[in-house]
XYZ file of C-alpha atoms in Angstrom:
329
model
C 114.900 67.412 22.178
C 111.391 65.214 22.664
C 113.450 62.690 24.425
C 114.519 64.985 26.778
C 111.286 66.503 27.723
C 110.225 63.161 27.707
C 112.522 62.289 30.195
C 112.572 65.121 32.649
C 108.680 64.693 32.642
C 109.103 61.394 33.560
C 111.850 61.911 36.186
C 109.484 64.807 37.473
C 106.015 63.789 37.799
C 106.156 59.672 37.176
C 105.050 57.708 34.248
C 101.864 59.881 33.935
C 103.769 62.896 32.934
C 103.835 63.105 29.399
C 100.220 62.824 29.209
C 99.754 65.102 32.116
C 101.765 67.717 30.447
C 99.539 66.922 26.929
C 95.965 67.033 28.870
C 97.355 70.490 30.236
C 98.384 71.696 27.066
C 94.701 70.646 25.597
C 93.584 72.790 28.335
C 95.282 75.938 27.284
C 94.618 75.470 23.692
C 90.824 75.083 24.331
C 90.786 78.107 26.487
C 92.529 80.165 24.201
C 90.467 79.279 20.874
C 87.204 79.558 23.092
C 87.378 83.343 23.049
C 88.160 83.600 19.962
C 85.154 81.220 19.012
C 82.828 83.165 20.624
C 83.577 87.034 19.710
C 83.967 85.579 15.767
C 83.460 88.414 14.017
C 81.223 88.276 10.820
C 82.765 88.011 7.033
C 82.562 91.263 5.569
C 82.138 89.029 2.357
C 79.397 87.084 3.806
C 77.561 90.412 4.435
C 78.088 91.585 0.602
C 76.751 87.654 -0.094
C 73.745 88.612 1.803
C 72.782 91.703 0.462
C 73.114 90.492 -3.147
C 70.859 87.501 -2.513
C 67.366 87.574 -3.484
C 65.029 89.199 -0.762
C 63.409 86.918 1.246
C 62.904 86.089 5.238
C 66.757 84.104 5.266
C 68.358 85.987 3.061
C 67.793 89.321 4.929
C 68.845 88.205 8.001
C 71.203 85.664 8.009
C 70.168 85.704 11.723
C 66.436 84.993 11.387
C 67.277 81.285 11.383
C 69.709 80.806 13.465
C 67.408 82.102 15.804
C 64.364 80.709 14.848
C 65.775 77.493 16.056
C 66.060 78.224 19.781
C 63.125 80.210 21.828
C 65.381 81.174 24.669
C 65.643 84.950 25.802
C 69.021 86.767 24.955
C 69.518 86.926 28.672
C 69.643 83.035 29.034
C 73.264 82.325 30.880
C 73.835 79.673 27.840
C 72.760 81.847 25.326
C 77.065 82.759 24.653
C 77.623 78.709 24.564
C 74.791 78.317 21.854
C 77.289 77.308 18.935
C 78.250 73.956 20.393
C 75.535 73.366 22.753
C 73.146 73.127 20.239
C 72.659 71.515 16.469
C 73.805 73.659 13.517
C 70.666 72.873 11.479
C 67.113 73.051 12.022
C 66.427 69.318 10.686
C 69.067 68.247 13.757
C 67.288 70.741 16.171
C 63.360 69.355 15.478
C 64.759 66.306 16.365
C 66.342 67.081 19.093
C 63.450 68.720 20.238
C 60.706 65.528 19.471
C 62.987 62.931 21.474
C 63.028 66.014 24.291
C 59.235 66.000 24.096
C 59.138 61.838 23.837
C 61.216 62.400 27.089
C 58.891 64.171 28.957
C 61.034 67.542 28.866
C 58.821 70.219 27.075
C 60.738 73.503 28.275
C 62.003 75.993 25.875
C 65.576 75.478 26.639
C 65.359 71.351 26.896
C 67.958 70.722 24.174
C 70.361 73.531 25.082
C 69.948 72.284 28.798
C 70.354 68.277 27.713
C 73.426 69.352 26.142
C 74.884 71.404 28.798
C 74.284 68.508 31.022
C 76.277 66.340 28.732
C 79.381 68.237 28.440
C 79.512 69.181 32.449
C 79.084 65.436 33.196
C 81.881 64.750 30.329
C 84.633 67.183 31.410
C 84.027 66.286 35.167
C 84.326 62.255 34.924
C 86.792 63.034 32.735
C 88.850 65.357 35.260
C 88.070 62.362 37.725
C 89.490 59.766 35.936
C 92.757 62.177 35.026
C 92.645 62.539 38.979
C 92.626 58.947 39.504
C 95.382 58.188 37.191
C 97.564 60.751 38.815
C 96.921 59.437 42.167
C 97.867 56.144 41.186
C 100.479 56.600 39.215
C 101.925 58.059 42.508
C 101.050 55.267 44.427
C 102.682 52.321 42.482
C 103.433 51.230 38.884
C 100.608 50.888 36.730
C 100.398 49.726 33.316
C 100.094 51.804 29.954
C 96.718 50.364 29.055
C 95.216 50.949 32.594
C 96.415 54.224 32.635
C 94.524 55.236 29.263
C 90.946 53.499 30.057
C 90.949 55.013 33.672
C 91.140 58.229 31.456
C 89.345 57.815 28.946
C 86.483 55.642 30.392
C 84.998 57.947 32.818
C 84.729 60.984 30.126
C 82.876 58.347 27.860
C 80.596 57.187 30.906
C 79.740 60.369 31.488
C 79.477 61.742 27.667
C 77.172 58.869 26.832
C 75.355 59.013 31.016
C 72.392 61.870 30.016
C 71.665 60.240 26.724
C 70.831 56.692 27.879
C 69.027 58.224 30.463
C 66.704 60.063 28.167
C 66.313 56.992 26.071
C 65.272 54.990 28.994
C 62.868 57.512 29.816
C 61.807 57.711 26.112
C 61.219 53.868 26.514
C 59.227 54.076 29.839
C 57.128 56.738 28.778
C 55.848 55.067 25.535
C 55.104 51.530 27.495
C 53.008 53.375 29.383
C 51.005 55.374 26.616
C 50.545 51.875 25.283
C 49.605 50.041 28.343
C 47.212 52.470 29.374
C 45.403 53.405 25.483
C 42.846 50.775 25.738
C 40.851 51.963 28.629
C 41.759 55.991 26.782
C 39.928 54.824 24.290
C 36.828 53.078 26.466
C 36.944 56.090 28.319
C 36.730 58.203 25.247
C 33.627 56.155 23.972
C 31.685 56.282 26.711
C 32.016 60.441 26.876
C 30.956 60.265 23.401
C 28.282 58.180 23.655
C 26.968 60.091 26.370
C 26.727 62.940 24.273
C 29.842 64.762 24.656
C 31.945 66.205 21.594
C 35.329 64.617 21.056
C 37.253 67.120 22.379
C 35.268 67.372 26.256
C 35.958 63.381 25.652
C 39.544 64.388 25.943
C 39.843 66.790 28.356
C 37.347 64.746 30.734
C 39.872 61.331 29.682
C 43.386 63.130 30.632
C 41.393 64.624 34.039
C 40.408 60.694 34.689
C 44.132 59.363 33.641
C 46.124 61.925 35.668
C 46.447 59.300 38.516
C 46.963 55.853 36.769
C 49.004 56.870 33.589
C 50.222 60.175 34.059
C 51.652 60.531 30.622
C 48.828 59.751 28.965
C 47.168 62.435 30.681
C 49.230 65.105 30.034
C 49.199 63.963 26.108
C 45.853 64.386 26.150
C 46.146 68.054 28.389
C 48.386 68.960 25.643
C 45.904 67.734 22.957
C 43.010 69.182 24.465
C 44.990 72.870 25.263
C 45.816 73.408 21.064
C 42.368 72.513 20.460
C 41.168 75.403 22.743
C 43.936 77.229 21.026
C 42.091 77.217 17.863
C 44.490 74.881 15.655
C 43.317 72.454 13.300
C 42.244 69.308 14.838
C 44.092 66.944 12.188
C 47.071 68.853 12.706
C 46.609 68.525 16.244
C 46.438 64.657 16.661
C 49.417 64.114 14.315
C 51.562 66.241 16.191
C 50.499 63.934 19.011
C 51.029 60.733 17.100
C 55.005 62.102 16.860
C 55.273 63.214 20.337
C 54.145 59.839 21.538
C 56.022 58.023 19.370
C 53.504 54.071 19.977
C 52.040 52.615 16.619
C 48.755 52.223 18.345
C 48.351 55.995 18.571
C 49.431 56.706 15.383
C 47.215 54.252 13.647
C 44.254 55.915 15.839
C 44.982 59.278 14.407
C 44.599 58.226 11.280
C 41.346 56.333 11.870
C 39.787 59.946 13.826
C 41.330 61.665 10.689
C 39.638 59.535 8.127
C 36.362 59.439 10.469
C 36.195 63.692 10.177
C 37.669 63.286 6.554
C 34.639 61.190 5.315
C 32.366 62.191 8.002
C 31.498 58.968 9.523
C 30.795 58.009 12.769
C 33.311 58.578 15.338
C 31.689 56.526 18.343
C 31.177 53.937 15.488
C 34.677 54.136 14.322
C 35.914 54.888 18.693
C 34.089 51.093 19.426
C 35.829 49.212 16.542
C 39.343 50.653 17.534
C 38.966 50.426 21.077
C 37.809 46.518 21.039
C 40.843 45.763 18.631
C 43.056 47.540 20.851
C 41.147 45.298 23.949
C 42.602 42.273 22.317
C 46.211 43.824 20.937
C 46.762 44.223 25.142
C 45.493 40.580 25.825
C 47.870 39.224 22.638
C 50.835 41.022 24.012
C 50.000 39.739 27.455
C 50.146 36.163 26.330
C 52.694 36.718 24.520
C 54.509 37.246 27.645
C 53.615 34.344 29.099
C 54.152 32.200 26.577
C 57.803 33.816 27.008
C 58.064 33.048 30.519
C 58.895 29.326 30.522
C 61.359 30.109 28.324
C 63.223 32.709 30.373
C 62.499 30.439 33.158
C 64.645 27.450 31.795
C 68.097 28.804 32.596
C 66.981 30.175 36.361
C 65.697 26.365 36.909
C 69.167 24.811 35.607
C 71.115 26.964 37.742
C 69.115 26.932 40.717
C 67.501 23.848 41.096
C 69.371 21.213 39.171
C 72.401 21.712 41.185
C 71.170 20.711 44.712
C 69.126 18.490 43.442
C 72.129 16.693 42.365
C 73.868 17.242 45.313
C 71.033 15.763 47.393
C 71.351 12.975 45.426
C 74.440 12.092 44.565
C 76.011 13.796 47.300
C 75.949 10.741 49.384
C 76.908 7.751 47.127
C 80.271 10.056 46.646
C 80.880 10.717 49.904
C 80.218 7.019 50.619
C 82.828 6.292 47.739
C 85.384 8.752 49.093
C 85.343 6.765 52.501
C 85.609 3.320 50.674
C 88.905 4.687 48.543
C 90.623 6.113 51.777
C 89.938 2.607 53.622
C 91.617 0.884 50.597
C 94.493 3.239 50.605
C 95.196 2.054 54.564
């Protein structure tokens, strides 16, 4: 019975038909379950689990975290897609949400959106490469092997597309919080010395930084906003050690935590860090250079060695090529 469908699929729509008629029937079963996934109805036992638990904010309602761990309004056009466009736990979520935030991408709806993104770009690179098999299938023979990584390859591209974006971004974004944290700092010492509290220091630093290392600046905005919010400063500076993500910050917030801790002097303590992060930039910048030669060493053997061996040898075996040929008349 397989054989035959096997055969009159192949007879019918070329050597791509079986796993045309399989990515079809994928189809159907996914749109049939979705449905059904989304209008689950809830376990009457779960309920009677529920109300026998202890009271307490989760055990009341089972709800409260599910959606504590997204702020979007029920009227957001995802909100229906939540179950698989999102993490399942709230560990997975604040994670989520910090390499969002490293990203740049503060919104409410970052994750859901980041994950929305992903499956579009999936399903459509994947109908393009399903596309592209079928046309050339049609077109001439092609080869079992080809046919499945002209499938599967563009889904993967396109899975994997929005997440090496984000961690190049990610990467960008914390080269320039540490390129441009030395002269934060000077800034920052200067306001203080010239009477200012530490957090004017901040807001006048991210107003100065805006142009030259824009996300800098708007780490400091965001530093400078919760401050005027009212929350605790400590709290405050590590939450901006994990949203940057760069050692040098992070070992700064400890040194302004340990400053209001003991009460020492923070332009005292601002000077110290700021000349030792003066000469961190000047290491890593000859550390650079004294990587350059050796990145240099393969562009000069393939570039220069070459002619300059054909400059000079070129002749004597041209000149040799011409004496062989005279012997051989």
């Amino acid at each position: 019975m397989l054989s035959q469908i096997n055969d009159y699929l192949i007879e019918s729509f070329g050597p791509l038909g079986p796993l045309a008629a399989v990515g079809v029937l994928g189809v159907i079963l996914v749109a049939i379950a979705l449905p059904t996934m989304l209008k689950k109805q809830v376990d009457p036992f779960a309920k009677l689990r529920d109300k026998t638990r202890p009271a307490g904010p989760s055990a009341a309602n089972p709800q409260a975290k599910k959606k504590s761990l997204r702020y979007s309004k029920s009227s957001d056009k995802l909100d229906k897609f939540a179950t698989f466009l999102e993490p399942k736990s709230a560990e997975e979520m604040s994670s989520a949400r910090l390499k969002m935030m490293r990203a740049g991408y503060r919104g409410k709806d970052a994750v859901r959106s980041f994950h929305a993104i992903q499956f579009i770009l999936g399903v459509t690179f994947l109908v393009g490469g399903v596309i592209y098999a079928l046309v050339a299938s049609a077109t001439g023979e092609i080869t079992t092997t080809t046919l499945v990584l002209s499938v599967i390859m563009p889904g993967a591209i396109g899975y994997y597309l929005p997440k090496y974006w984000i961690e190049r971004r990610i990467q960008n974004r914390q080269q320039e919080i540490q390129n441009g944290f030395p002269d934060a700092l000077d800034m920052l010492l200067v306001c203080v010395e010239a009477g200012q509290s530490l957090d004017q220091g901040i807001i006048r630093v991210a107003r100065e930084l805006s142009s030259g290392y824009p996300a800098l600046a708007e780490e400091f905005e965001v530093v400078a906003q919760e401050i005027k919010a009212g929350k605790d400063k400590a709290s405050v500076l590590r939450s901006f050690s994990e949203r940057s993500g760069v050692q040098d910050v992070a070992s700064f917030v400890t040194v302004m935590i340990q400053s209001q801790t003991f009460g020492t002097s923070i332009a005292d303590a601002l000077r110290v860090y700021a000349a030792e992060m003066r000469d961190k930039r000047v290491m890593r910048a000859e550390e650079k250079a004294n990587k350059l030669p050796t990145k240099m060493t393969l562009g000069t053997m393939m570039f220069t060695v070459p002619p300059l061996l054909i400059i000079l040898v070129g002749p004597s075996v041209y000149d040799m090529l011409q004496l062989f040929q005279n012997f051989k008349l």
